[in-house]
mmCIF file with all atom_site columns, C-alpha atoms in Angstrom:
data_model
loop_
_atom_site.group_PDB
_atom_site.id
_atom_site.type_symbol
_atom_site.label_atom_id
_atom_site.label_alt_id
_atom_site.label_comp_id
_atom_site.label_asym_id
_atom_site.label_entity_id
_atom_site.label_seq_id
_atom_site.pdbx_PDB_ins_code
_atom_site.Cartn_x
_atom_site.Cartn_y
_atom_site.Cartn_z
_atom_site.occupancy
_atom_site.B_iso_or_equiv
_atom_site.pdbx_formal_charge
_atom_site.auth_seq_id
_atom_site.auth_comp_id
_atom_site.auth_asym_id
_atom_site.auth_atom_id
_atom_site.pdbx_PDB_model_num
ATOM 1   C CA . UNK B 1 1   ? -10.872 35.924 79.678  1.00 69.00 ? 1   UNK B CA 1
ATOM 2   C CA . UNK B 1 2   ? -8.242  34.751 77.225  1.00 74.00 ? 2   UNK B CA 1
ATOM 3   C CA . UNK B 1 3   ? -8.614  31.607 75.378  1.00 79.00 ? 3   UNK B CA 1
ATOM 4   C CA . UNK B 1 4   ? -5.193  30.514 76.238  1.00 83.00 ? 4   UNK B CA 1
ATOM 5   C CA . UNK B 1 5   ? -3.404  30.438 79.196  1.00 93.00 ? 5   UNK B CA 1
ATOM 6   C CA . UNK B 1 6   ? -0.351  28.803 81.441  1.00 96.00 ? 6   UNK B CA 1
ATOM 7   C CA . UNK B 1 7   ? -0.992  26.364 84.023  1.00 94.00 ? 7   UNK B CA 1
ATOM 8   C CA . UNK B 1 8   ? 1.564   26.204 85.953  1.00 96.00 ? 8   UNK B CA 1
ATOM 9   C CA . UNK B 1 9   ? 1.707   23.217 88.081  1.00 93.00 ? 9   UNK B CA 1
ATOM 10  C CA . UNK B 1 10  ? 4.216   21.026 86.451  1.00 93.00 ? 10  UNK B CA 1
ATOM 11  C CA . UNK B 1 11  ? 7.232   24.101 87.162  1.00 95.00 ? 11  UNK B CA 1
ATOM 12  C CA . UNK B 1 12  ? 6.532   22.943 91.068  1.00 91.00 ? 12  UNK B CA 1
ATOM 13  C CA . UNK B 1 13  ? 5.528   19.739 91.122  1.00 80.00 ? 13  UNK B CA 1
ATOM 14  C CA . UNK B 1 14  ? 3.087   16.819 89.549  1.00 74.00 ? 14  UNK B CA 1
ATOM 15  C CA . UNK B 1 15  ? 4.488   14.868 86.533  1.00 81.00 ? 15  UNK B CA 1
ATOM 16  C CA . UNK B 1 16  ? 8.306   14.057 86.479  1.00 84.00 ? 16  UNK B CA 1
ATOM 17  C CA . UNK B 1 17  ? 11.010  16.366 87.837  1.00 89.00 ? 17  UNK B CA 1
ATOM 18  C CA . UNK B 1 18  ? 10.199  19.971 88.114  1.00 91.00 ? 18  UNK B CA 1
ATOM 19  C CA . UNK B 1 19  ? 12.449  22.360 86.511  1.00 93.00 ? 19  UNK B CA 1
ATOM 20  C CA . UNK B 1 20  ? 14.947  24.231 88.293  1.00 95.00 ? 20  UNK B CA 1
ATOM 21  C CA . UNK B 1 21  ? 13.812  27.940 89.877  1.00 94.00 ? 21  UNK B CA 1
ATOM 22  C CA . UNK B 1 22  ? 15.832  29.568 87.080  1.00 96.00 ? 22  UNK B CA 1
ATOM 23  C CA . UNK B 1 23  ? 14.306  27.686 84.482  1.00 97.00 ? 23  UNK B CA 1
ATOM 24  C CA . UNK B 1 24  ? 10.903  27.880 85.492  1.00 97.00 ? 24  UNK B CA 1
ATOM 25  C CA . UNK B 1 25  ? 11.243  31.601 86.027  1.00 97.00 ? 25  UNK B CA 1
ATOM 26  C CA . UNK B 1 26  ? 12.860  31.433 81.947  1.00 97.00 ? 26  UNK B CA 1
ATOM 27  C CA . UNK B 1 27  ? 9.359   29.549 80.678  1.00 97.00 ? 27  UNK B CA 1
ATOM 28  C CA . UNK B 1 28  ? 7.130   32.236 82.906  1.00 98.00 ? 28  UNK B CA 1
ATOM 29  C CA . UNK B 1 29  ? 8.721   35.725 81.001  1.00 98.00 ? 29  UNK B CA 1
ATOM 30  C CA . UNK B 1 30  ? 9.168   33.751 77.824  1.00 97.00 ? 30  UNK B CA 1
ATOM 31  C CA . UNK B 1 31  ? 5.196   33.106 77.895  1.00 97.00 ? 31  UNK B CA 1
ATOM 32  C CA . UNK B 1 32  ? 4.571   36.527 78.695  1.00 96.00 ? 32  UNK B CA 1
ATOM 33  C CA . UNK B 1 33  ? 7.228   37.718 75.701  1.00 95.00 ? 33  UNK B CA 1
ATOM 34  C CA . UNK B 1 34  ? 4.959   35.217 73.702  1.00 94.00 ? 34  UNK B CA 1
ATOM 35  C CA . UNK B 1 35  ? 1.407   37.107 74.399  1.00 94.00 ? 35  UNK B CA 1
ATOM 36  C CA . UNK B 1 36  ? 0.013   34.527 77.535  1.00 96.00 ? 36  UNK B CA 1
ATOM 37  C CA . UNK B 1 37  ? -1.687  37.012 79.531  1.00 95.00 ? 37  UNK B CA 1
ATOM 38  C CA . UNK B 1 38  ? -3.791  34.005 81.738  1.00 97.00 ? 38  UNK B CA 1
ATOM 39  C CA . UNK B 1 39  ? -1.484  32.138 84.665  1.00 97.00 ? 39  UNK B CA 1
ATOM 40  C CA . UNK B 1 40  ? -2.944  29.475 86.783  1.00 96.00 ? 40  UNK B CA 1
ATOM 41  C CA . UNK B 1 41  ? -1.647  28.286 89.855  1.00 96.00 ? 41  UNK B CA 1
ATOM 42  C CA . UNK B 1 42  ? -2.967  26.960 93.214  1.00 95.00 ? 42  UNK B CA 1
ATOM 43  C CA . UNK B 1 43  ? -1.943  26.727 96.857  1.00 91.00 ? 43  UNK B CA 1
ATOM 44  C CA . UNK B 1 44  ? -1.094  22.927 96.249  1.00 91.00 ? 44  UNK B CA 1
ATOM 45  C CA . UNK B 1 45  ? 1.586   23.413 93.873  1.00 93.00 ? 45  UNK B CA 1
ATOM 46  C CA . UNK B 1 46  ? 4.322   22.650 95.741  1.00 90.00 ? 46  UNK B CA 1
ATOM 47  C CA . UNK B 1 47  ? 2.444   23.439 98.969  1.00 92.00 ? 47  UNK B CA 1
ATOM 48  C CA . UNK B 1 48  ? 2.557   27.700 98.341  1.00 93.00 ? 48  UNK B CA 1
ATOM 49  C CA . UNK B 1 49  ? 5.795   27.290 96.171  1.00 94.00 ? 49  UNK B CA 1
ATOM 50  C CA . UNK B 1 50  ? 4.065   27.734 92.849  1.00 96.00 ? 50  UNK B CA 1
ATOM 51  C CA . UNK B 1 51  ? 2.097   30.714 93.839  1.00 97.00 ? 51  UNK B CA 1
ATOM 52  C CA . UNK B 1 52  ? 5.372   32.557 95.463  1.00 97.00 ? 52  UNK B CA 1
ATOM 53  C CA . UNK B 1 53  ? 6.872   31.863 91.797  1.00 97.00 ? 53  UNK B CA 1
ATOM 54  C CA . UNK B 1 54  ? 4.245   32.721 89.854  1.00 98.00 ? 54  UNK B CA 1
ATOM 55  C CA . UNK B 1 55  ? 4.011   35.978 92.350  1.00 98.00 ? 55  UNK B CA 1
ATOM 56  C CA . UNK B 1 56  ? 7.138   37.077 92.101  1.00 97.00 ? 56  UNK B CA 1
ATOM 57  C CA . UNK B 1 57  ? 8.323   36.295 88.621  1.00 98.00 ? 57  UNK B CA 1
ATOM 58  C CA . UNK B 1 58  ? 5.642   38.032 86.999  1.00 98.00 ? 58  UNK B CA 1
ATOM 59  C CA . UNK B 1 59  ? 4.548   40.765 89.503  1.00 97.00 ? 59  UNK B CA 1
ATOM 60  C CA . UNK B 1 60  ? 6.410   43.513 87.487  1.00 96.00 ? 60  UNK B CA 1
ATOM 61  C CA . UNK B 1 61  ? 3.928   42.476 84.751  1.00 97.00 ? 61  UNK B CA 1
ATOM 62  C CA . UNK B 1 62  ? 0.702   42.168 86.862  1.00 96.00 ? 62  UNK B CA 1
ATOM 63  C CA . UNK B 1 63  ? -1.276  44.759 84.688  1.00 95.00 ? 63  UNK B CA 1
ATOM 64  C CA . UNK B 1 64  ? -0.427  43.178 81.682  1.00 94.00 ? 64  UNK B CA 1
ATOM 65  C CA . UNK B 1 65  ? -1.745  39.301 83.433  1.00 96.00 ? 65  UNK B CA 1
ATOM 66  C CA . UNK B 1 66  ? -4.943  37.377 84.329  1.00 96.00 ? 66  UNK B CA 1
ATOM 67  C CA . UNK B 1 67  ? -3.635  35.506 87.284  1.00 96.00 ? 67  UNK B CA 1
ATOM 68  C CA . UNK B 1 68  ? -5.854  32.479 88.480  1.00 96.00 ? 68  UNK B CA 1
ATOM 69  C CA . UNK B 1 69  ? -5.525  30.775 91.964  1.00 96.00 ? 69  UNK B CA 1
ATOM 70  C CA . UNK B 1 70  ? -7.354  28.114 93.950  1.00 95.00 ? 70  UNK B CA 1
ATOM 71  C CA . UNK B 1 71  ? -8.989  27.380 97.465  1.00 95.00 ? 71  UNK B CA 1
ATOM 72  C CA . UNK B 1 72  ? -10.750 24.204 98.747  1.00 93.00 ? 72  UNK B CA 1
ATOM 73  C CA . UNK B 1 73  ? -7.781  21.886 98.812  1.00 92.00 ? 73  UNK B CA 1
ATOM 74  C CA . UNK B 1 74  ? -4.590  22.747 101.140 1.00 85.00 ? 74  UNK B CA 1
ATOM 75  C CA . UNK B 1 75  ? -1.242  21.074 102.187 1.00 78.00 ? 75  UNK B CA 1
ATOM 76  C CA . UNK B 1 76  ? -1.425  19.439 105.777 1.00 80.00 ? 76  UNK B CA 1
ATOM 77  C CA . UNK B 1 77  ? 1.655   17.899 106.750 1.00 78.00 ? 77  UNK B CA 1
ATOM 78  C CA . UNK B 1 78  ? 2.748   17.056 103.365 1.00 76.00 ? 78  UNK B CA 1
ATOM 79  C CA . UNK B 1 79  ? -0.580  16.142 102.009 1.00 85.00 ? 79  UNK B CA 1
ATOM 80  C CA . UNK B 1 80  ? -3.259  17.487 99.877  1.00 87.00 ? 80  UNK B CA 1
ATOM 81  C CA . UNK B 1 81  ? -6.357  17.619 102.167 1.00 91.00 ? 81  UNK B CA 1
ATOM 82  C CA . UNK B 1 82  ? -9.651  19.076 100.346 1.00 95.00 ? 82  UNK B CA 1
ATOM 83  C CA . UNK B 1 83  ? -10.751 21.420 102.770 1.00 95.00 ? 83  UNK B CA 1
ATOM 84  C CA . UNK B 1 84  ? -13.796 23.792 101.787 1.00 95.00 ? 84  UNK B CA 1
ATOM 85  C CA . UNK B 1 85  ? -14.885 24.981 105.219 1.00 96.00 ? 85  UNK B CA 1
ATOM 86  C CA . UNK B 1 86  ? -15.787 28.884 105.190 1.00 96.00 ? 86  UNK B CA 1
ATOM 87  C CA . UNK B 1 87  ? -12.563 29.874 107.812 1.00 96.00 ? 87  UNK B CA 1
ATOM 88  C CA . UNK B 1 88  ? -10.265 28.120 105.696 1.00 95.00 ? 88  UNK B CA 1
ATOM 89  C CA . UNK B 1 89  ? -11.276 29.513 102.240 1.00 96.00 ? 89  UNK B CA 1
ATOM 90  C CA . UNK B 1 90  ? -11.018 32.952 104.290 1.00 95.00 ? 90  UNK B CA 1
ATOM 91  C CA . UNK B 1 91  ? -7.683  32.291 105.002 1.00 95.00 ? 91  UNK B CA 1
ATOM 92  C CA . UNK B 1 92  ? -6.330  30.627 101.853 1.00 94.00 ? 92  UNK B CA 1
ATOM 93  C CA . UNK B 1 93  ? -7.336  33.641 100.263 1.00 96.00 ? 93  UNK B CA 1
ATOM 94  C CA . UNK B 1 94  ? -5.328  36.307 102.011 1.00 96.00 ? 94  UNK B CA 1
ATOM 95  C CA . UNK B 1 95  ? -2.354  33.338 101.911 1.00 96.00 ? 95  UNK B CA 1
ATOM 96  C CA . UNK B 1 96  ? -2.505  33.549 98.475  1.00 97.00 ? 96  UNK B CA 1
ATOM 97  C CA . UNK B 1 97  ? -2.597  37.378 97.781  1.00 98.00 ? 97  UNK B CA 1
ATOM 98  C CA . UNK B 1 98  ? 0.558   36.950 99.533  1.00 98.00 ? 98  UNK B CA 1
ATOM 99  C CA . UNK B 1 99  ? 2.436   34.428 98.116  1.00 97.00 ? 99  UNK B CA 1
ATOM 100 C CA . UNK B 1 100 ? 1.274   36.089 94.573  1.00 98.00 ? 100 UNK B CA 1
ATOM 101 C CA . UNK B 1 101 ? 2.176   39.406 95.451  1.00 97.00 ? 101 UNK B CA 1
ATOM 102 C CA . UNK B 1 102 ? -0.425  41.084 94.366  1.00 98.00 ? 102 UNK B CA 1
ATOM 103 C CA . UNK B 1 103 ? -3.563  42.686 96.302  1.00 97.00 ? 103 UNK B CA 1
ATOM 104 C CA . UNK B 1 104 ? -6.369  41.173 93.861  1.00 97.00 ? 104 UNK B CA 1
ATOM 105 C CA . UNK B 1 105 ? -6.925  37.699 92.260  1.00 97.00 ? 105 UNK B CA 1
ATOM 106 C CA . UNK B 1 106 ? -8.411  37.790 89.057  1.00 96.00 ? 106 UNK B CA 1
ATOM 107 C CA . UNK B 1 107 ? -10.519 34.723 88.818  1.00 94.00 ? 107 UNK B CA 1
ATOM 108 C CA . UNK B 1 108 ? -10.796 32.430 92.201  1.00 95.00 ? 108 UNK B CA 1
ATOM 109 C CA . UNK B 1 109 ? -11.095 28.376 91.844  1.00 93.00 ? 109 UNK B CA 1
ATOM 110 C CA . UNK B 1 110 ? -13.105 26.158 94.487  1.00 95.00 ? 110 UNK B CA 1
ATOM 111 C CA . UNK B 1 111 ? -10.156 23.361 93.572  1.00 94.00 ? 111 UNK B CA 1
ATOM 112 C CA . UNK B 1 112 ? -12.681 20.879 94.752  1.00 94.00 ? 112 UNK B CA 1
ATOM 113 C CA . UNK B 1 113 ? -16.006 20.504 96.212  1.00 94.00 ? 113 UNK B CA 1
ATOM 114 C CA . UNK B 1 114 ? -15.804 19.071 99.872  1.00 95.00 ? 114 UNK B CA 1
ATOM 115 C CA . UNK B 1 115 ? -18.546 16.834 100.000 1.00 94.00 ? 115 UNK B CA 1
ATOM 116 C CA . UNK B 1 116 ? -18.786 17.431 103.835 1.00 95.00 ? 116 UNK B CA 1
ATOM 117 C CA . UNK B 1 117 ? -19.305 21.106 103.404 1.00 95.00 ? 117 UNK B CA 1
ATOM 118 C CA . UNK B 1 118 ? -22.542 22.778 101.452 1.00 94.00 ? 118 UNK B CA 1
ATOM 119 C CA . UNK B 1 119 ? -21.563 24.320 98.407  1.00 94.00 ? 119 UNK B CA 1
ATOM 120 C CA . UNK B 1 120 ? -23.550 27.026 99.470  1.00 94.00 ? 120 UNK B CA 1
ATOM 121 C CA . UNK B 1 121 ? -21.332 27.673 102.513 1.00 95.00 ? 121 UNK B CA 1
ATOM 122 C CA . UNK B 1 122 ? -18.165 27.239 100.376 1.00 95.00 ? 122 UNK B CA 1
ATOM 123 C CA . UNK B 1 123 ? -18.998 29.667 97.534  1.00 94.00 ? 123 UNK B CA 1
ATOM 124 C CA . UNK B 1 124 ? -20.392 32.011 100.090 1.00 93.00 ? 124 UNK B CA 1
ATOM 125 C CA . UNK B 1 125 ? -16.821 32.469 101.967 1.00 95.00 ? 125 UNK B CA 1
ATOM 126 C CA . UNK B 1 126 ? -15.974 33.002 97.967  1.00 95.00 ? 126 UNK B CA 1
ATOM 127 C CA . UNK B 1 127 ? -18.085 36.028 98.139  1.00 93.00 ? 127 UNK B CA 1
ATOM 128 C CA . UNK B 1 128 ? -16.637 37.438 100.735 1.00 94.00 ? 128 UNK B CA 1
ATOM 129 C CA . UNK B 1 129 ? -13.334 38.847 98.892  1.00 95.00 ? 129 UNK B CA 1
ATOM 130 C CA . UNK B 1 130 ? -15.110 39.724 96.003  1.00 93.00 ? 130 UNK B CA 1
ATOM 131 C CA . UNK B 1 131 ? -16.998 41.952 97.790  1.00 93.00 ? 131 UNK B CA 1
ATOM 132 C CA . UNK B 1 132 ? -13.978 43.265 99.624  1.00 95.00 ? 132 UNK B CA 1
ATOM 133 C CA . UNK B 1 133 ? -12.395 43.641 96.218  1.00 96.00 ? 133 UNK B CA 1
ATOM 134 C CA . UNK B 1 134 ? -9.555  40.856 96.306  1.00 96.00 ? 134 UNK B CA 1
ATOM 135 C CA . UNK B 1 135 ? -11.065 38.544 93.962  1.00 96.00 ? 135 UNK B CA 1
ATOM 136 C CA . UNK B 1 136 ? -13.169 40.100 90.674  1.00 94.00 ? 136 UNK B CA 1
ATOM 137 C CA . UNK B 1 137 ? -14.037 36.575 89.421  1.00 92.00 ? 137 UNK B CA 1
ATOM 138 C CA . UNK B 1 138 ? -15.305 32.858 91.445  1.00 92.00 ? 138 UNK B CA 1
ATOM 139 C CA . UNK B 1 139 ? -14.428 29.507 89.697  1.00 88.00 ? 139 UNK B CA 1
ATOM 140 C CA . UNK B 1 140 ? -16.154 26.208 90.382  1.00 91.00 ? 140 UNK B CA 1
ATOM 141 C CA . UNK B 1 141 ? -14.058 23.142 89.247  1.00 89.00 ? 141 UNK B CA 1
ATOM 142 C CA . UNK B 1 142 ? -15.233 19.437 88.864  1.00 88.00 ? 142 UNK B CA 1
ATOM 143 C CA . UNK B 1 143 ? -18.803 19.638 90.173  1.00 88.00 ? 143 UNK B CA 1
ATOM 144 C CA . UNK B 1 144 ? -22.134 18.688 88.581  1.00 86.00 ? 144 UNK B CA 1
ATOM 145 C CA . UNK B 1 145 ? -24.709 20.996 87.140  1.00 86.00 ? 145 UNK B CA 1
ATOM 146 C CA . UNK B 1 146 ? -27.087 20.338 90.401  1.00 87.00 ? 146 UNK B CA 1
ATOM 147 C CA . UNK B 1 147 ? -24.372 21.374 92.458  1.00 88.00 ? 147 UNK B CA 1
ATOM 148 C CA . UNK B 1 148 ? -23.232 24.571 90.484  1.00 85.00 ? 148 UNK B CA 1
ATOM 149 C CA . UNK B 1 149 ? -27.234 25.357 90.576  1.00 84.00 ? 149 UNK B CA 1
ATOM 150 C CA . UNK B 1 150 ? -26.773 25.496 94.016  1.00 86.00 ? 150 UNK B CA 1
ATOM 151 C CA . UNK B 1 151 ? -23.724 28.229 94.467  1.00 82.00 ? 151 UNK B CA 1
ATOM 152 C CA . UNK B 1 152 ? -25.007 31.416 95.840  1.00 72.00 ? 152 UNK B CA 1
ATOM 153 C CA . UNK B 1 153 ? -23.349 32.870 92.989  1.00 64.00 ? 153 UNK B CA 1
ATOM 154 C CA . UNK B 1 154 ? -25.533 31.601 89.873  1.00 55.00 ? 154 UNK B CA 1
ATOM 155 C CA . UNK B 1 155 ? -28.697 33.919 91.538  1.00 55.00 ? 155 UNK B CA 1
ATOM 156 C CA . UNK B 1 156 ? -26.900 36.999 92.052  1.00 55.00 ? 156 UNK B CA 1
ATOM 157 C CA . UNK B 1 157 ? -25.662 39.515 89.011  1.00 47.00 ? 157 UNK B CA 1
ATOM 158 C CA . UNK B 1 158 ? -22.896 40.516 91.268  1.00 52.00 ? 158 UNK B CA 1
ATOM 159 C CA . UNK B 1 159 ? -20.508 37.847 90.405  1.00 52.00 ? 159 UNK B CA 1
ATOM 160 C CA . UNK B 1 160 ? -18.953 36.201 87.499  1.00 54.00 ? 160 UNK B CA 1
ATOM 161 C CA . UNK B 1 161 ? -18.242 32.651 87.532  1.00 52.00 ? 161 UNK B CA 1
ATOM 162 C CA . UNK B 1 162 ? -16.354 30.243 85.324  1.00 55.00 ? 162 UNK B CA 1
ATOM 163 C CA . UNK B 1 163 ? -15.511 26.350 86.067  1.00 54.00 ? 163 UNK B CA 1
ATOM 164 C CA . UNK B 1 164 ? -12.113 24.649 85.425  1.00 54.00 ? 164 UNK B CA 1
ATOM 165 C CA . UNK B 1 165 ? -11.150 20.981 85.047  1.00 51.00 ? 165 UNK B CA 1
ATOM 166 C CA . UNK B 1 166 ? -8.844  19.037 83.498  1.00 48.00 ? 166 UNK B CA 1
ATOM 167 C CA . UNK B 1 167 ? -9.125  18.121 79.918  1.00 47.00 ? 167 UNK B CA 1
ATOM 168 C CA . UNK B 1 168 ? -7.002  16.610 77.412  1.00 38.00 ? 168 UNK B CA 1
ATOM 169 C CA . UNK B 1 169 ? -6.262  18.625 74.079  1.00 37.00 ? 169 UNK B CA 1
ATOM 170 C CA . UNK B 1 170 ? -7.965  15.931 71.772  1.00 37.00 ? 170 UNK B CA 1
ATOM 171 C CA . UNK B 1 171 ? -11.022 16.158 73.698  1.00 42.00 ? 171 UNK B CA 1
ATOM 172 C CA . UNK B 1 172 ? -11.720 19.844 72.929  1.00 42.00 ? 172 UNK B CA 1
ATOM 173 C CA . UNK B 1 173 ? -13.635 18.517 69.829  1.00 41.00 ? 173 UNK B CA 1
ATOM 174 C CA . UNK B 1 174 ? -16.533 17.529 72.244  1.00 43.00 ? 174 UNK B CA 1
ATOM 175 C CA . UNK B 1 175 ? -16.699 20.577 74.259  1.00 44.00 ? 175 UNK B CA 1
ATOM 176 C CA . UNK B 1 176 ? -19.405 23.179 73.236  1.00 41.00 ? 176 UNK B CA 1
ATOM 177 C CA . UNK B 1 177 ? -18.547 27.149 72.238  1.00 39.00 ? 177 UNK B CA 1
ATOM 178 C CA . UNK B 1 178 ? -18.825 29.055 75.721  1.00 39.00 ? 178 UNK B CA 1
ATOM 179 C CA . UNK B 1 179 ? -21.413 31.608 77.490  1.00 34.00 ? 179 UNK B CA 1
ATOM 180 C CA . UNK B 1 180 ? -21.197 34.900 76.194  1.00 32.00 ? 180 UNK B CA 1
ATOM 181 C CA . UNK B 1 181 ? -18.850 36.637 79.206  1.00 32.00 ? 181 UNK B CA 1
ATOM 182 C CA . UNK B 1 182 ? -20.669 39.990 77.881  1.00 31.00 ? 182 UNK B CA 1
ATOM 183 C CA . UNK B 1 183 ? -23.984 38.404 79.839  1.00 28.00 ? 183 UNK B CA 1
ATOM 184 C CA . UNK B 1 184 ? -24.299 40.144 83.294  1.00 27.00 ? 184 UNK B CA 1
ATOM 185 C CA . UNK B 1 185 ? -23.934 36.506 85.307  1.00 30.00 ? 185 UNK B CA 1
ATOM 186 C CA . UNK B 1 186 ? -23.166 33.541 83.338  1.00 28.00 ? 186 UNK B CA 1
ATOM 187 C CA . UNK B 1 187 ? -21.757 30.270 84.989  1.00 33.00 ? 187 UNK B CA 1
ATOM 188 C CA . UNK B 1 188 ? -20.473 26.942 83.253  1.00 33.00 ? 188 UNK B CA 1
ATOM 189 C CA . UNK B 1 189 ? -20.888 23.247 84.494  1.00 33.00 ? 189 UNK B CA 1
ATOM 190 C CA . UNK B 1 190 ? -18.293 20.766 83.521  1.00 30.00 ? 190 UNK B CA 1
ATOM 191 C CA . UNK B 1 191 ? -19.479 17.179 84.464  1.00 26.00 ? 191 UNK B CA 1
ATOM 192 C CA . UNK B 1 192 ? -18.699 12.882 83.834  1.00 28.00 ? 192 UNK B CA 1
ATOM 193 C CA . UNK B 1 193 ? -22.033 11.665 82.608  1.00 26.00 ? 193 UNK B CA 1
ATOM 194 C CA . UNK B 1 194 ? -22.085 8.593  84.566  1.00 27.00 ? 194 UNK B CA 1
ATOM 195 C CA . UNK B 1 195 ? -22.988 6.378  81.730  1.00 27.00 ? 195 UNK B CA 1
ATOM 196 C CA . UNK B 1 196 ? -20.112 7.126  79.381  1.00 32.00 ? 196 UNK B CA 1
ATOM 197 C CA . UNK B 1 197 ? -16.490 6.825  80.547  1.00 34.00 ? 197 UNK B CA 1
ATOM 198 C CA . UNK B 1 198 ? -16.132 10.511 78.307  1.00 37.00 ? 198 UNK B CA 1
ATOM 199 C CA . UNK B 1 199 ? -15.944 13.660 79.603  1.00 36.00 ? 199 UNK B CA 1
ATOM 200 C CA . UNK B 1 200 ? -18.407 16.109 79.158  1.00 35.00 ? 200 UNK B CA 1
ATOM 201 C CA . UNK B 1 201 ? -18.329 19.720 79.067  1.00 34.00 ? 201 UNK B CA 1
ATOM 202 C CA . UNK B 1 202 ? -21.473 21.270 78.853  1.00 33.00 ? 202 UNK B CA 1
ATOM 203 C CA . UNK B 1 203 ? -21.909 25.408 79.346  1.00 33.00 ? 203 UNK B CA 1
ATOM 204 C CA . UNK B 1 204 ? -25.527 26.308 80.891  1.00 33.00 ? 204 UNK B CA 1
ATOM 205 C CA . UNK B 1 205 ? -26.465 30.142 81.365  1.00 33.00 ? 205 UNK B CA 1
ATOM 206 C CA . UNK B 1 206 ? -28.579 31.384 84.742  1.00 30.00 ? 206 UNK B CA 1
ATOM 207 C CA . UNK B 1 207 ? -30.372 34.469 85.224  1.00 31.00 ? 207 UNK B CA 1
#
């Protein structure tokens, strides 16, 4: 995994005005003329628009790219709903091998954990395309280390996971050097410690 990447939110929506199609295109082939190789995007970024611009810019550099995506939280009629339920993951996940035009996602985000859905059930509709070989890598973001304990994929070798949160640059001071990605099955737990308003990251290795 590269230790630098692109997210890629802001060129479709989030803070202030989002740059025009041409532009945003301009920044996504400049980062790749630069040496990014890691682009992360989600369903939603402008509700599917990020991923068909992240897709379609860079898709006649797709062997050269780690491309990152998310599930867990859709659009529904304008709004961002967190959704983790096992059909909807299913679907998300051919949506966005669509809209990225490519027929595998490198490494797959559960955007958020839906509280009304066991992880368990969540990460196990993860599975699913990794086993069918459209995802090689499962990503659990902004959950505890109880609850990434829990994901069906910290107990089998078969998959690699990763979390992802966000983080401001000056924090990186507190954050601790990661798991060895050599390791057969290694998963990371990013967490608030509920007695300090700082964020933690914390990296914890499972069999």
């Amino acid at each position: 995994m590269p230790a630098v990447g692109l997210g890629c939110r802001n060129l479709s929506r989030a803070y202030g005005v989002p740059p025009t199609p041409e532009a945003a295109e301009r920044l996504l082939l400049t980062a790749v003329e630069e040496g990014v190789t890691l682009f992360d995007t989600a369903a939603p970024y402008g509700f599917g628009a990020n991923e068909e611009l992240v897709g379609q810019t860079l898709a006649g550099h797709r062997d050269r790219i780690v491309l990152a995506s998310k599930c867990g939280m859709t659009g529904v009629d304008g709004r961002r709903v967190i959704d983790g339920q096992p059909e909807t993951i299913r679907r998300t996940a051919d949506e966005a091998l669509a809209r990225l035009c490519t027929d595998v996602i490198d490494v797959y985000h559960l955007h958020r954990l839906d509280r009304a859905v066991p992880v368990e059930e969540s990460v196990g509709a993860m599975a699913e395309p990794v086993t069918a070989g459209k995802v090689r890598a499962l990503s659990l973001s902004e959950v505890s280390a109880a609850t990434l304990r829990r994901a069906p994929c910290t107990r089998s070798p078969r998959y690699r996971t990763s979390t992802a949160s966000e983080r401001a640059t000056q924090r990186r001071a507190h954050s601790r050097p990661p798991v060895n990605s050599a390791s057969p099955s290694w998963c990371s737990a990013r967490w608030r410690e509920a007695s300090s308003p700082r964020r933690r990251r914390t990296s914890t290795p499972f069999p």
